[in-house]
Coordinates of C-alpha atoms in Angstrom, one line a residue:
I1 CA 25.4 23.1 0.3
R2 CA 25.4 20.0 -1.8
F3 CA 23.1 19.7 -5.1
G4 CA 22.6 18.6 -8.1
S5 CA 21.2 20.3 -11.5
V6 CA 18.3 18.3 -12.9
N7 CA 18.0 20.7 -15.8
S8 CA 21.3 20.5 -16.7
G9 CA 22.4 16.9 -16.2
S10 CA 25.0 17.8 -14.1
I11 CA 26.3 15.5 -11.1
M12 CA 26.6 16.6 -7.4
G13 CA 28.5 20.0 -6.8
S14 CA 29.1 22.4 -4.1
V15 CA 27.8 26.3 -3.0
V16 CA 29.9 28.0 -0.7
G17 CA 29.5 31.0 0.6
P18 CA 30.2 34.5 1.4
S19 CA 30.7 35.4 -2.2
D20 CA 28.9 38.1 -4.5
T21 CA 27.0 35.1 -5.9
Y22 CA 26.3 33.1 -3.1
P23 CA 26.0 35.1 -0.5
L24 CA 25.2 32.4 2.0
S25 CA 27.0 33.3 5.2
V26 CA 24.6 33.9 8.0
P27 CA 25.1 37.4 10.0
S28 CA 25.5 37.1 13.6
N29 CA 22.1 38.7 14.4
W30 CA 19.6 36.6 12.6
T31 CA 18.4 33.7 14.6
K32 CA 16.9 31.4 12.0
A33 CA 17.5 31.3 7.8
T34 CA 16.2 28.7 5.5
I35 CA 18.3 28.1 2.5
T36 CA 16.5 26.3 -0.2
Y37 CA 18.1 24.7 -3.9
N38 CA 15.4 24.7 -6.4
F39 CA 16.1 22.0 -8.9
R40 CA 13.6 23.4 -11.8
T41 CA 15.6 26.7 -11.6
N42 CA 19.0 25.4 -10.4
L43 CA 18.8 28.5 -8.1
V44 CA 19.7 28.6 -4.2
E45 CA 17.7 31.4 -2.3
M46 CA 17.7 31.6 1.4
E47 CA 15.2 33.7 3.4
E48 CA 15.8 35.4 6.9
H49 CA 14.0 35.2 9.8
T50 CA 14.4 37.3 12.5
E51 CA 12.0 36.4 15.3
A52 CA 13.5 33.8 17.8
D53 CA 10.5 32.4 18.2
I54 CA 9.7 28.0 18.8
L55 CA 8.1 26.8 15.7
P56 CA 5.4 24.5 16.6
V57 CA 5.8 21.1 15.0
L58 CA 3.0 18.9 13.4
S59 CA 3.9 15.0 14.8
H60 CA 1.2 13.2 13.6
M61 CA -1.5 13.2 11.3
G62 CA -3.9 10.4 10.2
A63 CA -7.5 9.6 8.5
V64 CA -8.9 6.4 9.3
P65 CA -9.8 5.2 6.5
S66 CA -7.3 6.9 4.4
V67 CA -8.2 4.8 1.5
T68 CA -11.9 4.1 1.2
N69 CA -15.4 4.6 -0.6
A70 CA -17.9 6.8 -1.2
G71 CA -20.1 7.2 2.1
T72 CA -17.5 5.5 4.7
P73 CA -16.8 8.1 7.4
V74 CA -13.4 9.2 7.7
S75 CA -12.1 10.3 10.9
I76 CA -9.2 12.9 10.9
T77 CA -6.6 12.9 13.9
A78 CA -3.9 15.4 14.4
S79 CA -1.3 16.7 16.9
V80 CA 0.8 19.5 17.5
T81 CA 3.4 20.4 19.8
N82 CA 4.6 24.0 20.6
R83 CA 1.5 25.0 19.1
E84 CA 0.9 27.8 22.9
D85 CA 1.6 30.9 20.7
Y86 CA -0.1 29.8 17.7
D87 CA -4.0 29.5 16.1
L88 CA -4.7 26.1 14.3
Y89 CA -6.9 25.9 11.3
L90 CA -7.7 22.2 10.0
E91 CA -8.4 23.2 5.9
M92 CA -10.0 20.6 3.5
S93 CA -10.3 20.8 -0.2
H94 CA -12.1 18.5 -2.3
N95 CA -10.6 17.6 -6.0
N96 CA -8.2 20.3 -6.1
E97 CA -10.9 23.0 -4.7
P98 CA -10.2 26.2 -2.7
F99 CA -9.3 24.9 1.0
V100 CA -12.3 25.5 3.4
D101 CA -11.6 25.7 7.4
Q102 CA -13.4 22.7 9.4
A103 CA -14.4 22.8 12.8
Y104 CA -12.6 20.4 14.8
T105 CA -12.9 19.6 17.9
L106 CA -9.7 18.3 20.8
N107 CA -9.8 15.4 22.8
E108 CA -8.5 14.6 26.4
N109 CA -4.9 14.1 24.7
E110 CA -5.1 17.7 23.3
E111 CA -5.3 15.8 19.3
L112 CA -7.5 17.6 16.6
E113 CA -10.3 15.4 15.8
Y114 CA -12.7 15.9 12.6
G115 CA -15.1 13.7 11.0
F116 CA -16.6 13.6 7.8
T117 CA -18.6 11.1 5.0
P118 CA -17.0 11.6 2.0
M119 CA -17.6 11.6 -1.9
A120 CA -16.0 10.0 -4.7
G121 CA -12.8 11.5 -5.5
V122 CA -9.6 12.9 -3.6
Y123 CA -9.4 15.1 -0.5
H124 CA -6.5 17.4 0.9
I125 CA -6.5 17.9 4.8
R126 CA -3.7 20.3 5.7
L127 CA -3.1 22.2 8.9
R128 CA -2.1 26.1 9.3
A129 CA -0.6 27.3 12.4
F130 CA -1.3 31.6 12.3
N131 CA 0.8 33.5 15.2
T132 CA -0.9 36.4 15.9
L133 CA 1.7 38.5 17.5
T134 CA 4.0 38.0 14.5
S135 CA 2.0 37.4 12.2
E136 CA 3.9 34.4 11.0
D137 CA 1.7 31.8 9.1
L138 CA 3.0 28.0 8.4
V139 CA 1.2 25.4 6.7
F140 CA 2.3 22.1 7.5
K141 CA 2.6 19.3 4.7
G142 CA -0.7 17.7 4.9
I143 CA -2.3 14.0 3.9
V144 CA -4.6 12.9 1.3
V145 CA -8.1 10.9 1.3
K146 CA -8.2 8.7 -1.2
V147 CA -12.2 8.0 -2.2
L148 CA -13.2 5.5 -4.5
G149 CA -16.0 5.3 -6.8
E150 CA -16.6 1.9 -7.0
Q151 CA -16.9 -0.3 -3.9
A152 CA -13.8 -1.2 -3.8
P153 CA -13.1 -4.6 -1.2
L154 CA -11.8 -4.2 2.4
K155 CA -7.9 -4.8 2.6
A156 CA -6.1 -6.6 4.9
L157 CA -2.5 -6.5 5.4
T158 CA -0.6 -9.8 3.5
G159 CA 2.7 -8.2 2.7
N160 CA 5.5 -7.3 5.4
P161 CA 8.6 -7.8 4.2
Y162 CA 9.9 -7.4 7.9
E163 CA 7.9 -9.8 9.4
E164 CA 10.3 -12.6 10.3
I165 CA 13.2 -9.5 11.6
N166 CA 14.8 -10.1 15.0
W167 CA 15.5 -6.4 15.0
N168 CA 17.8 -6.9 18.7
A169 CA 20.0 -9.6 16.9
I170 CA 19.7 -8.9 12.9
Q171 CA 23.1 -7.8 10.9
R172 CA 22.7 -4.4 9.0
N173 CA 25.0 -4.4 6.7
K174 CA 25.7 -1.2 4.7
A175 CA 25.6 -1.6 1.2
N176 CA 26.3 -0.3 -2.1
F177 CA 25.1 -1.7 -5.4
H178 CA 26.4 0.3 -8.2
V179 CA 29.9 2.1 -8.2
H180 CA 32.4 2.3 -11.2
T181 CA 36.2 2.1 -11.7
D182 CA 38.2 4.1 -14.5
W183 CA 37.9 0.8 -16.5
T184 CA 34.4 3.0 -17.8
S185 CA 35.6 5.8 -19.7
D186 CA 34.0 8.7 -17.7
A187 CA 35.0 7.4 -14.4
S188 CA 38.2 8.1 -12.4
M189 CA 39.0 5.8 -9.4
Q190 CA 41.1 3.1 -9.7
A191 CA 39.4 -0.5 -8.4
H192 CA 41.7 -0.8 -5.6
Q193 CA 41.0 3.4 -4.5
V194 CA 37.3 2.2 -4.7
V195 CA 37.4 -0.4 -2.6
D196 CA 39.6 1.3 -0.2
L197 CA 37.0 4.1 -0.1
Y198 CA 34.3 2.1 0.5
H199 CA 36.0 0.1 2.9
S200 CA 36.9 3.1 5.1
K201 CA 33.3 3.9 5.5
D202 CA 32.3 0.6 6.6
F203 CA 30.6 -0.7 4.0
K204 CA 30.0 -4.4 3.8
I205 CA 28.5 -4.6 0.6
L206 CA 29.7 -3.5 -2.7
P207 CA 30.1 -5.3 -6.4
I208 CA 31.3 -3.3 -8.8
T209 CA 29.7 -2.3 -11.6
N210 CA 31.8 -1.3 -14.5
H211 CA 30.0 -0.9 -18.1
N212 CA 29.6 -4.3 -19.8
F213 CA 32.2 -5.8 -17.5
S214 CA 32.3 -7.8 -14.4
S215 CA 35.9 -6.8 -12.4
Y216 CA 35.9 -10.0 -10.4
P217 CA 37.4 -11.6 -8.7
W218 CA 39.2 -8.9 -6.9
F219 CA 42.1 -10.8 -6.4
L220 CA 42.5 -10.4 -9.9
F221 CA 42.6 -6.6 -10.4
S222 CA 46.2 -6.2 -11.2
M223 CA 45.4 -8.8 -14.3
F224 CA 42.4 -6.7 -15.4
K225 CA 44.7 -3.7 -15.3
T226 CA 48.0 -3.1 -14.5
S227 CA 47.6 -0.2 -12.7
W228 CA 45.2 -1.8 -10.5
Q229 CA 46.2 -3.4 -7.2
D230 CA 45.0 -6.9 -5.9
R231 CA 42.3 -6.8 -2.7
D232 CA 41.3 -9.4 -0.5
P233 CA 37.7 -8.8 0.1
E234 CA 37.5 -11.6 3.1
T235 CA 40.4 -9.8 5.0
L236 CA 38.6 -6.8 4.2
G237 CA 35.2 -8.0 5.8
I238 CA 33.4 -7.2 2.4
L239 CA 30.6 -9.2 0.6
S240 CA 31.9 -9.1 -3.5
F241 CA 30.3 -10.9 -6.0
P242 CA 30.0 -10.3 -9.8
G243 CA 28.6 -7.0 -11.2
N244 CA 27.9 -5.3 -14.2
E245 CA 26.2 -2.7 -15.8
L246 CA 24.4 -3.7 -18.7
S247 CA 24.4 -0.2 -20.9
A248 CA 23.8 -0.9 -24.5
N249 CA 19.8 -0.5 -23.7
N250 CA 17.9 0.7 -20.4
H251 CA 21.0 0.5 -17.9
H252 CA 20.4 -2.3 -15.7
N253 CA 22.7 -3.8 -13.0
D254 CA 23.3 -7.9 -13.6
F255 CA 24.4 -9.7 -10.2
F256 CA 26.0 -13.0 -9.9
T257 CA 26.4 -14.4 -13.3
G258 CA 29.6 -13.1 -14.3
R259 CA 28.2 -11.7 -17.3
N260 CA 30.4 -9.9 -19.6
D261 CA 28.4 -8.4 -22.5
S262 CA 26.1 -5.2 -22.7
G263 CA 22.4 -6.4 -22.4
A264 CA 22.1 -4.8 -25.8
D265 CA 18.5 -6.8 -26.7
L266 CA 16.9 -5.9 -23.2
E267 CA 14.3 -8.5 -22.9
Q268 CA 16.6 -11.4 -23.9
S269 CA 19.0 -10.0 -21.4
F270 CA 16.2 -10.0 -19.1
A271 CA 16.0 -13.7 -19.9
L272 CA 19.4 -14.5 -19.9
T273 CA 20.0 -13.4 -16.4
Q274 CA 16.8 -15.2 -15.1
S275 CA 17.8 -18.7 -16.8
L276 CA 21.2 -18.1 -14.8
G277 CA 19.8 -17.7 -11.3
G278 CA 21.3 -13.9 -11.4
M279 CA 19.6 -11.0 -10.1
Q280 CA 18.8 -7.8 -11.8
I281 CA 18.2 -4.1 -11.0
L282 CA 16.9 -1.5 -13.1
N283 CA 19.0 1.9 -12.9
H284 CA 18.0 5.2 -13.0
P285 CA 15.1 5.0 -14.7
G286 CA 14.7 8.9 -15.0
Q287 CA 17.1 8.8 -17.3
Y288 CA 14.2 7.0 -19.8
W289 CA 11.0 8.0 -18.7
S290 CA 9.6 11.7 -17.9
I291 CA 6.7 13.1 -16.3
L292 CA 6.6 15.3 -18.5
A293 CA 5.5 12.7 -21.5
N294 CA 2.2 11.1 -22.2
Y295 CA 2.8 7.4 -23.0
G296 CA 0.9 4.8 -24.5
P297 CA -0.4 1.8 -22.7
M298 CA 2.3 -0.4 -23.3
Q299 CA 4.9 2.4 -24.3
K300 CA 8.3 1.4 -23.8
N301 CA 9.3 3.4 -20.4
S302 CA 5.4 4.2 -19.2
P303 CA 4.8 3.2 -15.6
E304 CA 2.6 0.2 -17.2
W305 CA 5.8 -0.9 -19.5
F306 CA 8.1 -1.2 -16.2
A307 CA 5.1 -3.1 -14.3
D308 CA 4.5 -5.4 -17.2
I309 CA 8.6 -5.9 -17.4
F310 CA 8.7 -6.6 -13.5
S311 CA 5.7 -9.2 -13.6
R312 CA 7.5 -11.5 -16.2
Y313 CA 10.9 -11.6 -14.7
E314 CA 11.5 -12.3 -11.3
S315 CA 15.1 -12.0 -11.8
I316 CA 14.5 -8.2 -11.9
I317 CA 14.2 -7.4 -7.8
G318 CA 14.3 -3.6 -7.8
L319 CA 14.4 -0.3 -9.0
E320 CA 16.6 2.4 -8.0
V321 CA 14.5 5.1 -7.3
Y322 CA 17.6 7.3 -5.5
N323 CA 20.8 7.6 -8.0
Q324 CA 24.1 10.0 -7.5
G325 CA 22.0 11.8 -4.9
N326 CA 19.1 12.7 -5.8
K327 CA 19.8 13.1 -9.6
H328 CA 16.0 12.1 -10.8
P329 CA 13.9 13.6 -8.3
Y330 CA 10.6 11.9 -9.7
D331 CA 11.8 8.0 -9.7
R332 CA 9.9 7.7 -6.7
V333 CA 7.0 9.2 -8.0
L334 CA 7.2 6.4 -11.0
W335 CA 7.7 3.7 -8.4
D336 CA 4.8 4.6 -6.8
E337 CA 3.1 4.1 -10.5
V338 CA 4.4 0.8 -10.9
L339 CA 3.2 -0.5 -7.0
T340 CA 0.3 0.7 -8.1
L341 CA 0.1 -1.5 -10.9
S342 CA 1.9 -4.6 -9.4
M343 CA 1.2 -4.8 -5.5
P344 CA 0.6 -7.1 -3.5
E345 CA 1.4 -10.1 -6.0
R346 CA 4.6 -8.3 -7.3
P347 CA 6.5 -6.4 -5.3
V348 CA 9.0 -3.8 -6.4
W349 CA 11.6 -3.3 -3.8
G350 CA 13.5 0.5 -4.0
Y351 CA 17.3 0.7 -4.2
S352 CA 19.8 3.8 -3.2
N353 CA 22.9 3.8 -4.9
D354 CA 25.7 5.9 -5.5
D355 CA 26.6 5.2 -9.2
A356 CA 29.9 6.7 -8.3
H357 CA 31.9 7.7 -11.4
H358 CA 34.3 9.9 -9.1
V359 CA 35.4 10.4 -5.7
N360 CA 32.7 13.4 -4.7
Q361 CA 29.8 10.9 -5.9
A362 CA 30.6 8.6 -2.7
F363 CA 28.1 7.7 -0.1
F364 CA 25.3 9.6 -0.7
N365 CA 23.3 6.8 -1.4
Y366 CA 23.5 3.4 0.9
Q367 CA 21.1 0.5 2.2
F368 CA 20.9 -1.8 5.2
M369 CA 20.2 -5.5 4.5
L370 CA 19.0 -7.1 7.1
M371 CA 20.6 -10.2 7.1
D372 CA 20.8 -13.5 9.4
R373 CA 24.1 -14.3 8.6
F374 CA 27.4 -12.6 6.7
D375 CA 27.0 -14.6 3.3
I376 CA 25.9 -15.0 -0.3
P377 CA 23.0 -16.7 0.4
A378 CA 21.5 -14.8 3.3
L379 CA 22.3 -11.5 0.9
K380 CA 20.6 -12.9 -1.6
E381 CA 17.6 -13.6 0.3
S382 CA 17.4 -10.2 1.3
M383 CA 17.6 -8.7 -1.9
L384 CA 14.9 -10.9 -3.0
N385 CA 12.6 -10.5 -0.5
G386 CA 12.9 -6.8 0.6
R387 CA 14.3 -7.4 3.8
F388 CA 16.5 -3.9 3.9
Y389 CA 15.8 -0.1 4.3
F390 CA 17.7 2.6 2.1
S391 CA 18.9 6.0 2.4
Y392 CA 19.8 9.3 0.6
E393 CA 21.9 11.3 3.0
Y394 CA 22.5 15.0 2.0
G395 CA 25.8 15.7 3.0
G396 CA 27.3 12.3 1.5
T397 CA 29.9 12.2 4.7
G398 CA 29.6 8.1 4.5
N399 CA 28.3 8.3 8.4
A400 CA 25.3 7.0 8.0
M401 CA 23.3 10.3 9.0
A402 CA 20.2 9.7 7.2
P403 CA 17.4 8.2 9.5
G404 CA 17.5 5.0 11.2
I405 CA 15.5 2.2 11.9
D406 CA 15.5 0.8 15.2
G407 CA 12.2 -1.6 14.6
I408 CA 9.4 -2.1 12.5
T409 CA 6.4 -3.4 14.6
V410 CA 2.7 -4.7 12.8
D411 CA -0.1 -5.4 15.6
P412 CA -3.0 -7.0 13.7
T413 CA -5.5 -6.2 16.8
S414 CA -4.8 -2.6 16.5
Q415 CA -4.5 -2.9 12.8
T416 CA -0.8 -0.3 12.7
I417 CA 2.3 -0.6 11.3
T418 CA 4.9 1.4 13.5
I419 CA 8.0 2.6 12.9
D420 CA 10.8 2.9 15.6
T421 CA 12.8 5.4 14.7
P422 CA 14.7 8.3 16.7
D423 CA 12.8 12.1 16.5
D424 CA 12.3 11.7 13.0
Q425 CA 9.8 12.9 10.8
V426 CA 7.6 9.5 9.0
Y427 CA 5.3 10.3 6.1
W428 CA 3.1 7.2 5.0
I429 CA 2.5 6.8 1.0
S430 CA -0.3 5.1 -0.8
G431 CA -0.1 5.6 -4.7
I432 CA -0.2 9.1 -6.9
D433 CA -1.7 12.4 -6.1
G434 CA -2.7 14.8 -9.2
E435 CA -2.2 14.6 -12.6
G436 CA 0.5 15.4 -15.5
S437 CA 3.4 17.1 -14.3
D438 CA 1.8 17.9 -11.1
R439 CA 1.8 13.9 -10.4
Q440 CA 3.4 13.3 -7.0
S441 CA 3.6 10.2 -4.6
A442 CA 0.5 10.5 -2.2
V443 CA 1.2 11.5 1.6
V444 CA -1.9 9.2 3.3
G445 CA -0.5 9.6 6.9
I446 CA 2.1 11.4 9.4
G447 CA 3.7 10.0 12.2
K448 CA 5.9 6.8 13.4
T449 CA 2.2 4.6 13.3
F450 CA 0.1 4.3 10.3
V451 CA -3.3 3.0 11.0
F452 CA -4.7 0.7 8.0
E453 CA -8.0 0.0 9.5
G454 CA -10.6 0.1 6.9
F455 CA -7.6 0.4 4.0
R456 CA -8.8 -0.4 0.5
G457 CA -5.5 0.6 -1.0
N458 CA -3.3 -2.0 -2.3
Y459 CA 0.3 -1.0 -0.4
V460 CA 1.9 1.8 1.7
R461 CA 5.1 2.4 2.2
A462 CA 6.8 4.8 4.7
L463 CA 9.9 7.9 4.1
I464 CA 11.2 8.7 7.3
T465 CA 13.6 12.1 7.1
N466 CA 15.8 14.5 9.4
L467 CA 17.9 17.6 8.9
Y468 CA 20.8 14.6 7.1
G469 CA 18.6 13.5 4.7
E470 CA 15.4 11.0 3.7
T471 CA 15.1 6.8 4.4
C472 CA 12.6 4.6 3.0
T473 CA 11.2 1.5 3.9
Q474 CA 9.8 -1.2 1.6
P475 CA 6.0 -1.7 0.6
F476 CA 3.9 -3.2 2.7
G477 CA 1.1 -4.9 0.5
F478 CA -2.7 -5.3 1.4
D479 CA -5.1 -8.2 -0.4
D480 CA -9.0 -8.5 -0.3
A481 CA -9.7 -9.5 3.2
D482 CA -10.9 -12.7 4.3
V483 CA -13.1 -12.8 7.7
T484 CA -9.6 -14.1 9.3
G485 CA -7.0 -12.9 7.0
I486 CA -5.1 -14.8 4.4
D487 CA -1.5 -15.3 4.2
P488 CA 0.3 -14.8 1.3
M489 CA 1.0 -17.5 -0.9
K490 CA 4.7 -19.0 -1.2
R491 CA 5.5 -19.1 -4.7
E492 CA 6.1 -22.9 -5.2
D493 CA 2.4 -22.9 -4.0
R494 CA 0.6 -21.1 -6.3
T495 CA -2.1 -22.0 -8.7
S496 CA -0.9 -22.7 -12.4
I497 CA -2.9 -20.0 -14.3
V498 CA -2.8 -18.9 -17.7
I499 CA -4.7 -15.5 -19.4
F500 CA -4.1 -15.1 -23.2
P501 CA -4.4 -13.4 -25.0
N502 CA -2.4 -10.6 -23.1
P503 CA -2.8 -7.8 -24.5
S504 CA -5.9 -8.3 -25.4
Q505 CA -8.5 -6.4 -27.3
G506 CA -11.3 -6.8 -25.2
T507 CA -11.7 -10.8 -24.7
V508 CA -9.7 -12.6 -22.9
Y509 CA -9.5 -16.5 -21.5
I510 CA -8.5 -17.9 -18.4
R511 CA -7.6 -21.1 -17.5
S512 CA -6.7 -22.6 -14.4
D513 CA -5.5 -25.7 -12.3
Q514 CA -7.4 -25.3 -9.6
A515 CA -11.5 -24.7 -9.3
L516 CA -12.5 -20.7 -9.6
D517 CA -14.9 -18.9 -7.3
H518 CA -14.8 -15.6 -8.4
I519 CA -13.0 -12.8 -10.2
L520 CA -12.3 -9.2 -10.0
V521 CA -10.9 -7.0 -12.4
Y522 CA -9.6 -3.6 -11.2
N523 CA -8.1 -0.7 -12.9
S524 CA -4.7 1.2 -11.8
M525 CA -6.9 3.4 -9.1
G526 CA -7.9 0.4 -7.3
Q527 CA -11.3 0.4 -8.5
V528 CA -13.3 -2.7 -9.6
V529 CA -13.9 -2.4 -12.8
R530 CA -15.5 -5.8 -13.2
S531 CA -17.0 -8.7 -11.3
F532 CA -17.6 -12.4 -12.5
S533 CA -18.9 -15.2 -10.4
A534 CA -16.9 -18.5 -12.0
K535 CA -18.7 -21.2 -10.1
N536 CA -16.0 -23.7 -9.6
Q537 CA -15.0 -23.5 -13.3
T538 CA -11.5 -24.1 -14.3
E539 CA -11.9 -22.3 -17.9
I540 CA -14.0 -19.2 -18.3
E541 CA -13.9 -16.2 -20.7
L542 CA -14.3 -12.9 -19.7
N543 CA -15.8 -9.8 -21.6
L544 CA -13.6 -7.0 -20.8
G545 CA -15.4 -4.9 -24.0
G546 CA -16.0 -1.1 -23.0
L547 CA -12.5 -0.9 -20.7
K548 CA -10.1 1.6 -21.9
N549 CA -6.5 0.6 -22.9
G550 CA -4.0 0.0 -19.9
M551 CA -3.2 -2.0 -17.7
Y552 CA -5.5 -4.2 -15.1
I553 CA -5.0 -6.2 -12.0
V554 CA -7.6 -9.7 -12.4
S555 CA -8.1 -11.2 -8.9
L556 CA -8.9 -14.6 -9.1
R557 CA -10.5 -16.3 -5.9
M558 CA -10.1 -19.9 -4.9
N559 CA -10.6 -22.1 -2.1
H560 CA -6.9 -22.2 -1.2
G561 CA -6.4 -18.2 -1.9
I562 CA -6.6 -15.6 -4.1
Q563 CA -4.2 -14.9 -6.8
N564 CA -3.6 -11.6 -9.0
R565 CA -2.6 -11.3 -12.5
T566 CA -1.6 -8.3 -15.1
I567 CA -3.6 -7.9 -18.2
I568 CA -3.3 -5.0 -21.0
I569 CA -6.1 -3.8 -23.1
N570 CA -4.7 -2.4 -25.9
R571 CA -7.3 -1.9 -29.1

């Protein structure tokens, strides 16, 4: 078992058995054992099962719609295999009340069906399987249905990072964007050892990101440090380019600029990379933010602060949501909080990087960049537009054993997103469930197909799991639906809009070079909190008095489309 401790800050390690401390060998008369590592307590626990039964499997569970308005009928469907020896119970709770059994029906496909008309709040729906012979009681991972208190508009799928991909012809280039050599004081590998190590496992994209120094180009390794040996990336079939982990403040990787500084002033560092035409990834955010902290609306490292940084710097293309295996497990929660604030106008792409300082930290994290050509311009296009998926492999074998993706299909007629992946479990996530330190990413569907009919959320993403690891897609964006749907506007076609002051104490002014038709203001839950008729004006004053401090999305309707802007209320 490989593991890491969040509490102690240790990196990846190993537990082996049998031993007095960790007696993990499985006796020959056992038919099933569950071994669990608890990152909260740093304990390894093993549970013995002695019945050689065939367990039921939840293959699909969905709600249509999964994010909706109060009073809109919701239909629940679920499919369970290997359930012959089990009684199934459909259970539901509203706003964390106790779960109550619901009377479901079976359709012609032997799927469970249940319908209800919801009130505002959050419904948790789960299935329980009970074996009357063995008394084994299984509770499957469930889904949530979010019911908004305000009448949120219907959404249309307008952001699909995989839209133009020919999955039969596209290149899948394995990449790691965060790795260190012994130039970094707490790392042990020499530069040529790093290159050879990742080359041995068929990595095709590998920038070296030492702290505050660009170890580029590779054919000058021996000039940077006499013990290093030069390498030729072209001969090795690897794309290399300048990289640097700027680490005087919140660590962030800089690419393509050749910077050799430390990024001491964070905002100046972001602005400098943007002015130089480079790209940046914000590294291991769990090192700076905490799910236990109570942040002010724009306090540094709050979700609102991260969303604001992304809104102001297009050069910051993504966020590390896996680092050194899974060293900061709550970083996906932060990602979902940021996506709730920023989507669909400003997608934030997720990354999974080794941040390897030593050999035993390599190969746990990677992404497959989907590229039409094997060159730097094609790589930049994939990085900028989210044309990739990323994985965390539990064993770190280097053989990419976490789930793969053979294709992603969006059907606008049936209003579905389907992932082609071999025999893996797929969870569809949109926003956050719970409060305070109990916050977690909200699962709104289970199965390879997500139905977005009647959807009123602003994004959804997929998490795919198997025995060896987990893989994430990038987020799909949803915007207010038109009669025929709308296409996302290209950046060069966007209207020039100015909103000031921002942050504001309650009154904001909007200036646009295109006539405005209607303006809606959403809170972080996607609820409409203000609505204004602009009457084809290009300048308008908005009174946002009475709104709580925090981040809001201003959605501006114009004749040629919709644009969203982020504002902060801070009295």
